[in-house]
XYZ file of C-alpha atoms in Angstrom:
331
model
C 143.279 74.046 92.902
C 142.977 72.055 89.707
C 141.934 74.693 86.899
C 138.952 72.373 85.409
C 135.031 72.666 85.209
C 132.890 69.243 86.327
C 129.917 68.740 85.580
C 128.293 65.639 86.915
C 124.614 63.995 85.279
C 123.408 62.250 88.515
C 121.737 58.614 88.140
C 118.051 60.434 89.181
C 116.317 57.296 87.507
C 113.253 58.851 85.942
C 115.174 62.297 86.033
C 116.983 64.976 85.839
C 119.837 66.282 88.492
C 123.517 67.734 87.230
C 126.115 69.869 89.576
C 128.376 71.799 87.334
C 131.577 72.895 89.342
C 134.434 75.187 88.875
C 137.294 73.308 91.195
C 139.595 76.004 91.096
C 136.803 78.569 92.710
C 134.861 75.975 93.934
C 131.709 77.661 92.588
C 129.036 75.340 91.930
C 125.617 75.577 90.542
C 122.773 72.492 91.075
C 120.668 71.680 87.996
C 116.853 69.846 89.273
C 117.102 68.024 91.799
C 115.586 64.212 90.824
C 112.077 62.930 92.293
C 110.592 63.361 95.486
C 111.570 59.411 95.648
C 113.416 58.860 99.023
C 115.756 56.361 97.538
C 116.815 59.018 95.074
C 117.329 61.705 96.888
C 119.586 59.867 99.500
C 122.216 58.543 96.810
C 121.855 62.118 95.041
C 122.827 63.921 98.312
C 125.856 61.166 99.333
C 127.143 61.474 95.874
C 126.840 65.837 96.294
C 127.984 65.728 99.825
C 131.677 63.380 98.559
C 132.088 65.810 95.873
C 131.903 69.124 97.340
C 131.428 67.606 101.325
C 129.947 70.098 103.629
C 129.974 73.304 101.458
C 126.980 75.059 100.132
C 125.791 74.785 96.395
C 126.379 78.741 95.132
C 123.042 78.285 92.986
C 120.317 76.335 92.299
C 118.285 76.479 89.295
C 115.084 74.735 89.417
C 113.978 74.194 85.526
C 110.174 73.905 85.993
C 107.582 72.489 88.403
C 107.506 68.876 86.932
C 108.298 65.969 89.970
C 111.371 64.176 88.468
C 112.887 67.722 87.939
C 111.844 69.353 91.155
C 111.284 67.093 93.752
C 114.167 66.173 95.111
C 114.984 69.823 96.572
C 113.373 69.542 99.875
C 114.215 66.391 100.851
C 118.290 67.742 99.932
C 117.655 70.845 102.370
C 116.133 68.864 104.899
C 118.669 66.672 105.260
C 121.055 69.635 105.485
C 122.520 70.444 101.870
C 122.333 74.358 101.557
C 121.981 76.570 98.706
C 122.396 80.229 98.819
C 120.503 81.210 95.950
C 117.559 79.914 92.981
C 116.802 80.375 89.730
C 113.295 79.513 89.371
C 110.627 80.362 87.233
C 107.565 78.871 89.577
C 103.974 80.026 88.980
C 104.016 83.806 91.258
C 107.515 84.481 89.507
C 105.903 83.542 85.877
C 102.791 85.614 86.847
C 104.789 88.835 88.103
C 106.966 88.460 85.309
C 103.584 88.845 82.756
C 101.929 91.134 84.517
C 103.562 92.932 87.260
C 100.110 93.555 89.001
C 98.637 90.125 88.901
C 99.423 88.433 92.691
C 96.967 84.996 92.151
C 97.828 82.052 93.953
C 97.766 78.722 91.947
C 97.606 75.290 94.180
C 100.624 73.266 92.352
C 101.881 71.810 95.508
C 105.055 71.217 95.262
C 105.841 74.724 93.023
C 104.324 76.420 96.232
C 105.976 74.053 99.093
C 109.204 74.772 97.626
C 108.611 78.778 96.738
C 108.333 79.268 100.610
C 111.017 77.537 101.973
C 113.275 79.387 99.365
C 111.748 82.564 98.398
C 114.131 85.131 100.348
C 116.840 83.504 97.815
C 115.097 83.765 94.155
C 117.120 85.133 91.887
C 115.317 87.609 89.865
C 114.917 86.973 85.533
C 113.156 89.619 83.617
C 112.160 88.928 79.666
C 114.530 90.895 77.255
C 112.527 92.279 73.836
C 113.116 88.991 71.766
C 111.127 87.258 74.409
C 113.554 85.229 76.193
C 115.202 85.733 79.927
C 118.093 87.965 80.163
C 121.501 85.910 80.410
C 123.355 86.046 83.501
C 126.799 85.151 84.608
C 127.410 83.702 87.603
C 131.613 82.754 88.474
C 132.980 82.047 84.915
C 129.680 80.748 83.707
C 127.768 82.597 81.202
C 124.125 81.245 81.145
C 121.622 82.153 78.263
C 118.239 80.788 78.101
C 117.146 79.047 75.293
C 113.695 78.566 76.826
C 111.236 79.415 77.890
C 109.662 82.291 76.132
C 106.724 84.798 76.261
C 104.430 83.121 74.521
C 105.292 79.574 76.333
C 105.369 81.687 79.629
C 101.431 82.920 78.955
C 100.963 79.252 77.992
C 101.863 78.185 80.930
C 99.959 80.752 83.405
C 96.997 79.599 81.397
C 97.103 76.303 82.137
C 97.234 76.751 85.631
C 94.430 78.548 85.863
C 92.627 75.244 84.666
C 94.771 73.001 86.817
C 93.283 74.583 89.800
C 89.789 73.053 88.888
C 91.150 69.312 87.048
C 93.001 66.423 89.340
C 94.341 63.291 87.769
C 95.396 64.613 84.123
C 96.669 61.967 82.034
C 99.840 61.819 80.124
C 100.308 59.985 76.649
C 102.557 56.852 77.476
C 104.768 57.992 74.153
C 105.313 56.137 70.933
C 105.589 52.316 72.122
C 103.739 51.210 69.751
C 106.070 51.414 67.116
C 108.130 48.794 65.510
C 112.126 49.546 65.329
C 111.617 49.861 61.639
C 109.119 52.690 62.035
C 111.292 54.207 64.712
C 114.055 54.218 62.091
C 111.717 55.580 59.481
C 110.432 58.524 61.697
C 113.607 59.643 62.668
C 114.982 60.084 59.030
C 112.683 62.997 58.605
C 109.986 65.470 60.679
C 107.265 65.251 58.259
C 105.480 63.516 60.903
C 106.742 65.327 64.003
C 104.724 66.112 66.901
C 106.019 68.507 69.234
C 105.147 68.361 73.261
C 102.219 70.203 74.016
C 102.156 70.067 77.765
C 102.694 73.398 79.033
C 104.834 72.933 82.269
C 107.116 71.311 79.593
C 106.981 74.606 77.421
C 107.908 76.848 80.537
C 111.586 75.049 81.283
C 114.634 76.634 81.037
C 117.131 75.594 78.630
C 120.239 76.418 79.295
C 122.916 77.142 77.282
C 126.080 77.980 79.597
C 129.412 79.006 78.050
C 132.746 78.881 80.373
C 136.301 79.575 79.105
C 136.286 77.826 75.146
C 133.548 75.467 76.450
C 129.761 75.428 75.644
C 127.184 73.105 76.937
C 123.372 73.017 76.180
C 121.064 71.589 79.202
C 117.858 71.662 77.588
C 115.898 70.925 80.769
C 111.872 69.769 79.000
C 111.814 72.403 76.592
C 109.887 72.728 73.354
C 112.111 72.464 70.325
C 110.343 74.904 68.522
C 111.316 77.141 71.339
C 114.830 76.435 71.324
C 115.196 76.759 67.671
C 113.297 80.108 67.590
C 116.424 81.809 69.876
C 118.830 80.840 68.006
C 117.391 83.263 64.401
C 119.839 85.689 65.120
C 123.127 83.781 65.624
C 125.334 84.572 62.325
C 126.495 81.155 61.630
C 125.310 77.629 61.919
C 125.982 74.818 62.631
C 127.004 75.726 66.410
C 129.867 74.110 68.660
C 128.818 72.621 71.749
C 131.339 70.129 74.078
C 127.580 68.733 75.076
C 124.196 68.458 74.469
C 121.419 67.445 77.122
C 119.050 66.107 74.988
C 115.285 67.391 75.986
C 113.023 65.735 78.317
C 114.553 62.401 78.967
C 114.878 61.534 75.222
C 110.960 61.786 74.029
C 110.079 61.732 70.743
C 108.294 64.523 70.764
C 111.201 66.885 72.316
C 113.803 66.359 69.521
C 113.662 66.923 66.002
C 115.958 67.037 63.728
C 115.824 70.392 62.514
C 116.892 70.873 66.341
C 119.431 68.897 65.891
C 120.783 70.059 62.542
C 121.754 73.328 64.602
C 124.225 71.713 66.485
C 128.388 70.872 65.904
C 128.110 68.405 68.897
C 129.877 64.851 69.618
C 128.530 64.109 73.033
C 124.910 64.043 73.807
C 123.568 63.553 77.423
C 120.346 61.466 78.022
C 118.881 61.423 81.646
C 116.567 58.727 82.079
C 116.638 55.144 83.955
C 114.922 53.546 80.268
C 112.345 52.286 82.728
C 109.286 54.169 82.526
C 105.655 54.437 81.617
C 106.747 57.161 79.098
C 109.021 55.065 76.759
C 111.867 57.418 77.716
C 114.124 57.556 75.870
C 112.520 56.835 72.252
C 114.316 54.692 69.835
C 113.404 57.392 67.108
C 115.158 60.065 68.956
C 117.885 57.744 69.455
C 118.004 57.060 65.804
C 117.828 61.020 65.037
C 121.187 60.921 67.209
C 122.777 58.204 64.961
C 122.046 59.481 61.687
C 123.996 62.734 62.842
C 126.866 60.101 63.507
C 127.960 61.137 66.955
C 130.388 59.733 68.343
C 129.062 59.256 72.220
C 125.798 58.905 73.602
C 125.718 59.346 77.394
C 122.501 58.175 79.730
C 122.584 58.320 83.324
C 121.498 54.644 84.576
C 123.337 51.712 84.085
C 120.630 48.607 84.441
C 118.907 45.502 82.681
C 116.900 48.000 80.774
C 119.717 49.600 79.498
C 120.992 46.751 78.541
C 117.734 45.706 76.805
C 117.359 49.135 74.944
C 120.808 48.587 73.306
C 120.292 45.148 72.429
C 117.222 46.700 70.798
C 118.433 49.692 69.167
C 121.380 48.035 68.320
C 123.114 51.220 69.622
C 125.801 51.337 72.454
C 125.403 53.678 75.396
C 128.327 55.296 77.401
C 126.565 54.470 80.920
C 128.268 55.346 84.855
C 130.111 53.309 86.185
C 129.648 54.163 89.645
C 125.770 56.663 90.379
C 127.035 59.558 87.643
C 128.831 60.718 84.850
C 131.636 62.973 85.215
C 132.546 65.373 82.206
C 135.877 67.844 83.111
C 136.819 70.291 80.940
C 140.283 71.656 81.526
C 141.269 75.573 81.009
């Protein structure tokens, strides 16, 4: 067997789906699954089923409850892609994990379709004394979360308390008001950051998974501030990564760049299709990117409005050249 990891960033337009694989073990682990769309989910599974054909994924881990991140799941498993096991912090999970005694069912349909078809194969996470998950290692992976926390956790159980009783929430449509000069301007400093707020963005998990000499962050929808706040004990900065998955398809207000300043990176990942109501990704995070001077800048579609966001930006993306990106990593 070829002694290599793979991971592969799936074109899941809107969002997010990656399969990290160890080929000489063949252990593999599935990252979100893309939209509910039907489209989607079709290429996603043809795409899974010619890389690792008729085996099952080893683990799943479902990031949070948002559509372009969860949706796709069981549409793969009805169409006969099996996974053994889950991470997945969904609402009872989050709840339990709070307080052990509280049992309340929320109505966040698809968190609850997909918690019964899988919920024999949830892998359990429990919340160390800084706050955060506990890591786990899985194969040769070693996976710490960088997100979510307590306090985003109780956030999050919060707000579904109210969702129960609202429909129909809106969602600011981003920053596309702003000229490319002001996108330049804001990304040369955070004086006037403003970080997400939406709380099923502040519960994802962030992953930062470590295999042989290689270290990749995945950082799924989550906060900055949350990221940055699990990193105050590490003894040195900046810190080495082989890649970067750049927060919730590239918004403006997932990136910063005292985020940023954290990292020794050269390759940051971007899924988004650059074809959405949210102006994902933003030309300011984009620009927070360049000013750090890295060398590659990776996004997941390859289209007209790809094309039209670098004749914009004046940047050049690394785009696939057939439905994903392969990145191998040889031990």
């Amino acid at each position: 067997m070829t002694k290599s990891i793979s991971l592969f960033a799936f074109d899941a337009e809107n969002g997010d789906c990656l399969l990290l694989i160890n080929n000489e073990t063949q252990f593999s682990i599935l990252i979100d699954s893309g939209p509910k769309s039907s489209s989607v989910t079709e290429r996603i599974f043809n795409n899974i089923r010619a890389i690792i054909g008729n085996k099952a994924i080893d683990l799943a881990i479902v990031t949070h409850n948002d559509d372009d991140h969860i949706g796709g799941f069981k549409r793969l498993l009805k169409k006969g892609l099996m996974i053994k096991s889950y991470i997945f912090n969904h609402h009872d999970v989050i709840n339990k994990i709070l307080v052990n005694s509280r049992n309340k069912k929320v109505s966040i349909r698809q968190d609850i379709e997909l918690e019964k078809v899988i919920k024999d194969k949830v892998v359990s996470l429990e919340l160390t004394t800084s706050g955060y998950f506990n890591s786990v290692n899985y194969d040769v992976f070693n996976i710490t979360f960088r997100s979510p926390n307590k306090d985003r956790l109780e956030d999050y159980s919060k707000w579904l308390e109210k969702e129960k009783k609202r429909k129909n929430i809106k969602v600011s449509s981003g920053d596309t008001s702003l000229s490319i000069a002001e996108h330049i301007e804001e990304s040369n400093s955070d004086d006037n950051f403003s970080e997400d707020k939406r709380a099923p963005n502040g519960s994802s998990l962030a992953l930062d998974i470590s295999f042989f000499d290689y270290r990749v962050l995945l950082l799924g929808d989550a906060y900055p501030s949350t990221v940055i706040n699990s990193y105050k004990n590490e003894k040195s900065y900046p810190i080495k990564y082989d890649l970067v998955k750049i927060s919730h398809h590239g918004s403006s207000k997932n990136t910063n760049n005292k985020l940023l300043n954290l990292f020794d990176c050269d390759n940051y990942l971007i899924c988004s299709n650059a074809n959405n109501k949210h102006n994902h990704p933003s030309p300011t995070t984009l620009f927070r990117l360049k000013n750090l001077n890295c060398n590659n800048i990776y996004l997941t579609k390859n289209s007209i409005k790809v094309d039209e966001l670098e004749h914009k930006t004046g940047l050049t993306f690394t785009r696939p050249k057939c439905d994903y990106l392969e990145f191998e990593y040889g031990f």
